[in-house]
Coordinates of C-alpha atoms in Angstrom, one line a residue:
M97 CA 4.4 4.0 17.0
D98 CA 7.8 2.6 17.9
R99 CA 10.9 3.0 15.7
K100 CA 10.7 -0.5 14.2
A101 CA 7.0 -0.1 13.2
I102 CA 7.9 3.2 11.5
E103 CA 10.8 1.6 9.6
N104 CA 8.5 -1.3 8.6
L105 CA 5.9 1.2 7.4
I106 CA 8.4 3.0 5.3
N107 CA 9.9 -0.2 3.9
S108 CA 6.4 -1.5 3.1
Y109 CA 5.5 1.7 1.1
H110 CA 6.6 0.2 -2.2
W111 CA 4.4 -2.9 -2.2
M112 CA 1.5 -1.1 -0.6
A113 CA 1.4 1.5 -3.3
K114 CA 1.4 -1.3 -5.9
E115 CA -1.4 -3.0 -4.0
I116 CA -3.4 0.2 -3.9
H117 CA -3.3 0.5 -7.7
R118 CA -4.3 -3.2 -8.1
L119 CA -7.2 -2.8 -5.7
Q120 CA -8.4 0.5 -7.3
K121 CA -8.4 -1.3 -10.7
V122 CA -10.4 -4.2 -9.2
L123 CA -12.9 -2.0 -7.4
Y124 CA -13.3 0.9 -9.8
G125 CA -11.9 -0.3 -13.1
S126 CA -13.3 -2.7 -15.7
V127 CA -11.7 -5.8 -14.4
I128 CA -13.8 -8.9 -15.0
P129 CA -13.2 -11.9 -12.7
M130 CA -12.0 -15.0 -14.6
K131 CA -14.9 -17.2 -13.5
N132 CA -17.2 -14.8 -15.4
W133 CA -15.4 -15.0 -18.7
G134 CA -17.7 -16.4 -21.4
V135 CA -17.1 -19.4 -23.6
A136 CA -18.8 -19.7 -27.0
K137 CA -21.3 -22.5 -27.2
Y138 CA -22.2 -24.5 -30.3
G139 CA -24.8 -27.2 -31.3
L140 CA -27.7 -28.1 -29.0
E141 CA -26.2 -26.2 -26.0
A142 CA -26.3 -23.0 -28.0
A143 CA -30.1 -23.5 -28.8
M144 CA -31.1 -24.3 -25.2
P145 CA -32.8 -21.7 -23.1
K146 CA -30.5 -19.7 -20.9
G147 CA -31.0 -18.3 -17.4
S148 CA -31.1 -14.7 -16.5
P149 CA -28.0 -12.8 -17.7
G150 CA -27.9 -11.0 -14.3
K151 CA -26.4 -12.3 -11.1
S152 CA -28.3 -14.3 -8.5
Q153 CA -28.8 -12.8 -5.1
A154 CA -26.3 -15.2 -3.6
E155 CA -23.7 -14.1 -6.2
L156 CA -24.4 -10.4 -5.5
R157 CA -24.1 -10.9 -1.7
Q158 CA -20.8 -12.8 -2.3
M159 CA -19.5 -9.9 -4.5
D160 CA -20.6 -7.4 -1.9
I161 CA -18.7 -9.2 0.9
R162 CA -15.6 -9.4 -1.3
E163 CA -15.8 -5.8 -2.4
D164 CA -16.3 -4.6 1.2
R165 CA -13.2 -6.5 2.3
L166 CA -11.2 -5.1 -0.6
L167 CA -12.4 -1.6 0.1
R168 CA -11.4 -1.8 3.8
R169 CA -8.0 -3.1 2.8
L170 CA -7.7 -0.3 0.2
M171 CA -8.5 2.4 2.7
Y172 CA -6.0 0.9 5.2
Y173 CA -3.2 0.9 2.7
E174 CA -4.1 4.4 1.4
E175 CA -3.8 5.8 5.0
R176 CA -0.4 4.4 5.5
V177 CA 0.9 5.3 2.0
Y178 CA -0.4 8.9 2.6
A179 CA 1.4 9.1 6.0
V180 CA 4.7 7.8 4.5
E181 CA 4.5 10.3 1.6
L182 CA 3.9 13.2 3.9
G183 CA 6.7 12.0 6.1
A184 CA 9.2 13.0 3.4
E185 CA 8.3 16.6 4.0
K186 CA 9.4 16.3 7.7
I187 CA 12.9 15.0 6.9
K188 CA 15.8 17.5 7.2
G189 CA 19.0 17.1 5.2
E190 CA 19.3 16.2 1.6
Q191 CA 21.0 12.8 2.1
H192 CA 18.4 11.9 4.7
K193 CA 15.7 12.7 2.1
V194 CA 17.4 10.6 -0.5
I195 CA 17.7 7.7 1.9
Y196 CA 14.0 8.0 2.9
D197 CA 13.0 8.0 -0.8
C198 CA 15.2 5.0 -1.5
M199 CA 13.7 3.2 1.5
M200 CA 10.2 3.9 0.1
E201 CA 11.3 2.3 -3.2
G202 CA 12.3 -0.8 -1.3
M203 CA 16.1 -0.5 -1.8
S204 CA 18.4 -2.3 0.6
Y205 CA 21.1 -0.6 2.7
R206 CA 23.7 -1.9 0.4
A207 CA 21.9 -0.5 -2.7
I208 CA 21.4 2.9 -1.0
G209 CA 25.0 3.0 0.0
L210 CA 26.2 2.2 -3.6
H211 CA 23.8 4.9 -4.9
L212 CA 25.1 7.6 -2.5
G213 CA 28.7 6.4 -2.3
I214 CA 28.6 5.7 1.4
S215 CA 28.9 2.6 3.5
R216 CA 26.0 0.4 4.7
E217 CA 26.7 1.4 8.2
T218 CA 26.5 5.1 7.4
V219 CA 23.2 4.4 5.7
R220 CA 22.0 2.6 8.8
K221 CA 23.0 5.5 11.1
M222 CA 21.4 8.1 8.8
K223 CA 18.2 6.0 8.6
D224 CA 18.2 5.9 12.4
E225 CA 18.5 9.7 12.5
L226 CA 15.7 10.3 10.0
I227 CA 13.4 7.9 11.9
S228 CA 14.3 9.9 15.1
Q229 CA 13.2 13.0 13.3
L230 CA 9.9 11.4 12.5
C231 CA 9.5 10.1 16.1
Q232 CA 10.2 13.5 17.6
D233 CA 7.5 15.1 15.3
C234 CA 5.0 12.3 16.1
H235 CA 4.1 12.4 12.4
F236 CA 2.8 8.9 11.9
E237 CA 0.9 8.7 15.2
R238 CA -0.9 12.0 14.5
L239 CA -1.9 11.1 10.9
L240 CA -2.9 7.5 11.6
N241 CA -4.8 8.4 14.8
L242 CA -6.4 11.4 13.1
K243 CA -7.8 9.0 10.4
K244 CA -9.3 6.7 13.1
T245 CA -11.1 9.6 14.8
V246 CA -12.5 11.0 11.6
V247 CA -13.9 7.7 10.4

């Protein structure tokens, strides 16, 4: 991976982690799609015979296609979030670690600089140094390629 891809991966951590929680809730939780919410019926409509309470084969196939797509996306994000989280262990220097964590939270250079009491330019230089540490270790390439070979 090149330096820009690594930086984008770290900066994307924040929203990917949120998306993982959302997808897990959709796939494994008790989330009911809005189109399946019931509406109470009255009068003649309430007395009329109803179809099977189960889903049709077409509906089940459509659900399987959607769940498969969501599951693939979930696994893709989980791999990347896991790699970014493990990357924190590879960083040397306390300020570098703080900058890495702040980047993971989606903070801007200006916000990180204010938080640490340093300039944006210093934050940028330190960010370049920590990305160099990760590049030298080939951390992301190893983890993301390892996942591809295992699957």
